PDB file of C-alpha atoms in Angstrom:
ATOM      1  CA  UNK A   1     -39.918  -3.769  31.871  1.00 50.00           C
ATOM      2  CA  UNK A   2     -38.543  -7.622  30.994  1.00 52.00           C
ATOM      3  CA  UNK A   3     -35.713  -9.115  32.283  1.00 51.00           C
ATOM      4  CA  UNK A   4     -34.523 -12.301  32.357  1.00 53.00           C
ATOM      5  CA  UNK A   5     -32.213 -14.314  34.438  1.00 53.00           C
ATOM      6  CA  UNK A   6     -29.897 -16.211  32.648  1.00 51.00           C
ATOM      7  CA  UNK A   7     -30.370 -20.277  32.134  1.00 51.00           C
ATOM      8  CA  UNK A   8     -28.354 -21.793  34.724  1.00 54.00           C
ATOM      9  CA  UNK A   9     -29.797 -18.475  37.149  1.00 51.00           C
ATOM     10  CA  UNK A  10     -27.802 -15.631  39.320  1.00 50.00           C
ATOM     11  CA  UNK A  11     -26.546 -17.770  41.742  1.00 49.00           C
ATOM     12  CA  UNK A  12     -23.600 -19.262  38.477  1.00 46.00           C
ATOM     13  CA  UNK A  13     -24.569 -16.865  35.695  1.00 46.00           C
ATOM     14  CA  UNK A  14     -24.294 -13.497  37.333  1.00 44.00           C
ATOM     15  CA  UNK A  15     -25.597 -11.994  34.503  1.00 49.00           C
ATOM     16  CA  UNK A  16     -28.994 -10.671  33.351  1.00 46.00           C
ATOM     17  CA  UNK A  17     -30.309 -10.166  29.858  1.00 47.00           C
ATOM     18  CA  UNK A  18     -32.440  -6.870  28.723  1.00 46.00           C
ATOM     19  CA  UNK A  19     -35.215  -7.878  26.584  1.00 49.00           C
ATOM     20  CA  UNK A  20     -36.761  -4.422  26.670  1.00 50.00           C
ATOM     21  CA  UNK A  21     -36.781  -0.998  28.248  1.00 52.00           C
ATOM     22  CA  UNK A  22     -34.181   0.545  30.653  1.00 50.00           C
ATOM     23  CA  UNK A  23     -33.308  -1.607  33.805  1.00 50.00           C
ATOM     24  CA  UNK A  24     -34.269  -1.445  37.242  1.00 50.00           C
ATOM     25  CA  UNK A  25     -32.845  -1.200  40.561  1.00 51.00           C
ATOM     26  CA  UNK A  26     -34.416  -4.657  41.244  1.00 49.00           C
ATOM     27  CA  UNK A  27     -32.731  -6.324  38.176  1.00 48.00           C
ATOM     28  CA  UNK A  28     -29.099  -4.789  37.522  1.00 50.00           C
ATOM     29  CA  UNK A  29     -27.613  -5.417  33.926  1.00 49.00           C
ATOM     30  CA  UNK A  30     -24.600  -5.338  32.832  1.00 51.00           C
ATOM     31  CA  UNK A  31     -23.791  -2.584  30.562  1.00 49.00           C
ATOM     32  CA  UNK A  32     -20.409  -4.316  29.859  1.00 52.00           C
ATOM     33  CA  UNK A  33     -21.918  -7.541  28.129  1.00 51.00           C
ATOM     34  CA  UNK A  34     -23.324  -5.687  25.019  1.00 51.00           C
ATOM     35  CA  UNK A  35     -26.537  -4.276  26.337  1.00 50.00           C
ATOM     36  CA  UNK A  36     -26.586  -0.918  25.469  1.00 51.00           C
ATOM     37  CA  UNK A  37     -28.009   1.736  28.508  1.00 51.00           C
ATOM     38  CA  UNK A  38     -29.700   5.287  27.129  1.00 57.00           C
ATOM     39  CA  UNK A  39     -27.219   7.746  27.147  1.00 55.00           C
ATOM     40  CA  UNK A  40     -23.872   5.781  27.211  1.00 58.00           C
ATOM     41  CA  UNK A  41     -22.790   2.654  26.504  1.00 62.00           C
ATOM     42  CA  UNK A  42     -20.825   0.049  26.886  1.00 59.00           C
ATOM     43  CA  UNK A  43     -17.020  -0.179  26.920  1.00 65.00           C
ATOM     44  CA  UNK A  44     -15.595  -0.957  23.448  1.00 70.00           C
ATOM     45  CA  UNK A  45     -12.185  -2.134  21.633  1.00 66.00           C
ATOM     46  CA  UNK A  46     -11.181  -0.325  19.503  1.00 70.00           C
ATOM     47  CA  UNK A  47     -11.696  -0.634  16.020  1.00 72.00           C
ATOM     48  CA  UNK A  48      -9.384  -2.977  14.040  1.00 72.00           C
ATOM     49  CA  UNK A  49      -7.263  -1.822  10.869  1.00 74.00           C
ATOM     50  CA  UNK A  50      -8.053  -2.763   7.951  1.00 71.00           C
ATOM     51  CA  UNK A  51      -6.200  -2.728   5.142  1.00 68.00           C
ATOM     52  CA  UNK A  52      -7.238  -2.573   1.902  1.00 64.00           C
ATOM     53  CA  UNK A  53      -6.122  -6.350   0.110  1.00 62.00           C
ATOM     54  CA  UNK A  54      -3.881  -5.979  -2.845  1.00 61.00           C
ATOM     55  CA  UNK A  55      -4.637  -9.043  -4.723  1.00 63.00           C
ATOM     56  CA  UNK A  56      -3.434 -10.525  -8.154  1.00 65.00           C
ATOM     57  CA  UNK A  57      -6.429  -8.391  -9.171  1.00 67.00           C
ATOM     58  CA  UNK A  58      -5.418  -4.624  -8.457  1.00 68.00           C
ATOM     59  CA  UNK A  59      -2.096  -5.577  -9.211  1.00 69.00           C
ATOM     60  CA  UNK A  60      -2.801  -6.378 -12.682  1.00 83.00           C
ATOM     61  CA  UNK A  61      -4.879  -3.280 -13.346  1.00 83.00           C
ATOM     62  CA  UNK A  62      -3.041  -0.545 -11.760  1.00 84.00           C
ATOM     63  CA  UNK A  63       0.851  -2.431 -14.359  1.00 87.00           C
ATOM     64  CA  UNK A  64      -2.846  -2.360 -17.338  1.00 88.00           C
ATOM     65  CA  UNK A  65      -3.003   1.570 -16.486  1.00 90.00           C
ATOM     66  CA  UNK A  66       0.947   2.019 -15.402  1.00 91.00           C
ATOM     67  CA  UNK A  67       1.272   0.724 -18.861  1.00 91.00           C
ATOM     68  CA  UNK A  68      -1.945   2.481 -20.976  1.00 93.00           C
ATOM     69  CA  UNK A  69       0.615   5.140 -20.004  1.00 95.00           C
ATOM     70  CA  UNK A  70       3.482   4.474 -21.247  1.00 95.00           C
ATOM     71  CA  UNK A  71       1.520   3.822 -24.036  1.00 95.00           C
ATOM     72  CA  UNK A  72      -0.184   7.278 -24.223  1.00 95.00           C
ATOM     73  CA  UNK A  73       3.206   8.996 -23.839  1.00 93.00           C
ATOM     74  CA  UNK A  74       5.280   7.132 -25.883  1.00 91.00           C
ATOM     75  CA  UNK A  75       2.355   7.983 -29.152  1.00 93.00           C
ATOM     76  CA  UNK A  76       2.451  11.821 -27.796  1.00 92.00           C
ATOM     77  CA  UNK A  77       6.028  11.596 -27.770  1.00 89.00           C
ATOM     78  CA  UNK A  78       6.017  10.549 -31.355  1.00 87.00           C
ATOM     79  CA  UNK A  79       3.885  12.775 -32.745  1.00 88.00           C
ATOM     80  CA  UNK A  80       5.455  15.976 -31.190  1.00 87.00           C
ATOM     81  CA  UNK A  81       8.757  14.712 -32.568  1.00 86.00           C
ATOM     82  CA  UNK A  82      10.266  15.180 -28.460  1.00 87.00           C
ATOM     83  CA  UNK A  83      12.709  12.272 -28.997  1.00 88.00           C
ATOM     84  CA  UNK A  84      13.712  12.795 -32.973  1.00 92.00           C
ATOM     85  CA  UNK A  85      16.547  13.159 -31.766  1.00 93.00           C
ATOM     86  CA  UNK A  86      17.347  10.293 -29.661  1.00 92.00           C
ATOM     87  CA  UNK A  87      16.066   8.608 -32.409  1.00 92.00           C
ATOM     88  CA  UNK A  88      17.978  10.129 -35.344  1.00 93.00           C
ATOM     89  CA  UNK A  89      21.323   9.643 -32.493  1.00 94.00           C
ATOM     90  CA  UNK A  90      20.453   5.682 -32.388  1.00 94.00           C
ATOM     91  CA  UNK A  91      19.898   5.371 -35.939  1.00 94.00           C
ATOM     92  CA  UNK A  92      23.363   7.043 -37.432  1.00 94.00           C
ATOM     93  CA  UNK A  93      25.026   4.813 -34.595  1.00 93.00           C
ATOM     94  CA  UNK A  94      23.821   2.000 -35.250  1.00 94.00           C
ATOM     95  CA  UNK A  95      23.392   1.605 -39.681  1.00 94.00           C
ATOM     96  CA  UNK A  96      26.893   4.538 -39.306  1.00 92.00           C
ATOM     97  CA  UNK A  97      28.814   3.873 -36.605  1.00 90.00           C
ATOM     98  CA  UNK A  98      31.644   5.218 -38.120  1.00 88.00           C
ATOM     99  CA  UNK A  99      29.938   8.808 -39.149  1.00 90.00           C
ATOM    100  CA  UNK A 100      29.453  12.141 -36.986  1.00 91.00           C
ATOM    101  CA  UNK A 101      26.671  11.811 -35.261  1.00 93.00           C
ATOM    102  CA  UNK A 102      24.883  16.205 -35.115  1.00 93.00           C
ATOM    103  CA  UNK A 103      24.884  17.468 -31.817  1.00 94.00           C
ATOM    104  CA  UNK A 104      21.190  18.095 -31.005  1.00 94.00           C
ATOM    105  CA  UNK A 105      21.199  21.154 -31.071  1.00 95.00           C
ATOM    106  CA  UNK A 106      22.496  21.429 -34.729  1.00 96.00           C
ATOM    107  CA  UNK A 107      19.644  18.488 -35.484  1.00 95.00           C
ATOM    108  CA  UNK A 108      17.599  20.536 -34.490  1.00 94.00           C
ATOM    109  CA  UNK A 109      18.109  23.607 -36.346  1.00 95.00           C
ATOM    110  CA  UNK A 110      17.970  21.070 -39.301  1.00 94.00           C
ATOM    111  CA  UNK A 111      14.939  19.897 -38.546  1.00 91.00           C
ATOM    112  CA  UNK A 112      13.118  23.643 -39.014  1.00 90.00           C
ATOM    113  CA  UNK A 113      14.946  24.324 -41.648  1.00 93.00           C
ATOM    114  CA  UNK A 114      14.440  21.640 -43.857  1.00 90.00           C
ATOM    115  CA  UNK A 115      10.071  22.228 -42.689  1.00 85.00           C
ATOM    116  CA  UNK A 116      10.010  25.753 -43.494  1.00 87.00           C
ATOM    117  CA  UNK A 117      12.062  25.212 -47.412  1.00 88.00           C
ATOM    118  CA  UNK A 118       9.435  21.596 -46.983  1.00 84.00           C
ATOM    119  CA  UNK A 119       6.351  22.711 -45.444  1.00 79.00           C
ATOM    120  CA  UNK A 120       4.439  19.926 -47.112  1.00 76.00           C
ATOM    121  CA  UNK A 121       0.900  18.544 -45.453  1.00 71.00           C
ATOM    122  CA  UNK A 122       0.991  20.158 -42.376  1.00 65.00           C
ATOM    123  CA  UNK A 123      -1.755  21.662 -40.553  1.00 66.00           C
ATOM    124  CA  UNK A 124       0.915  24.592 -39.664  1.00 60.00           C
TER     125      UNK A 124
END
């Protein structure tokens, strides 16, 4: 094993640097200076908490995903007819302000009755 003393000498530094092997009784090595002794680790500081950086690129990516999901939701609702009554009621109130707006129950009964009477081209 080779132990090297500090450049200033043992009187000023008081620390030896371990080059290879294990420390001996003649040349003590301090484990707290970053050197490792077999089977034992020196004192370590706790690992710092690192938060993932949230930069403008990540925020815009999240916004794009949110916007894309909103567009898909809108498309599916339009194809399935989920918001047909809301569209009907908004149209009736905007175009015919004094007119009577059917209730939602009446609207769906009329819509299904019309689809049954005039099937047109649809899958089922």
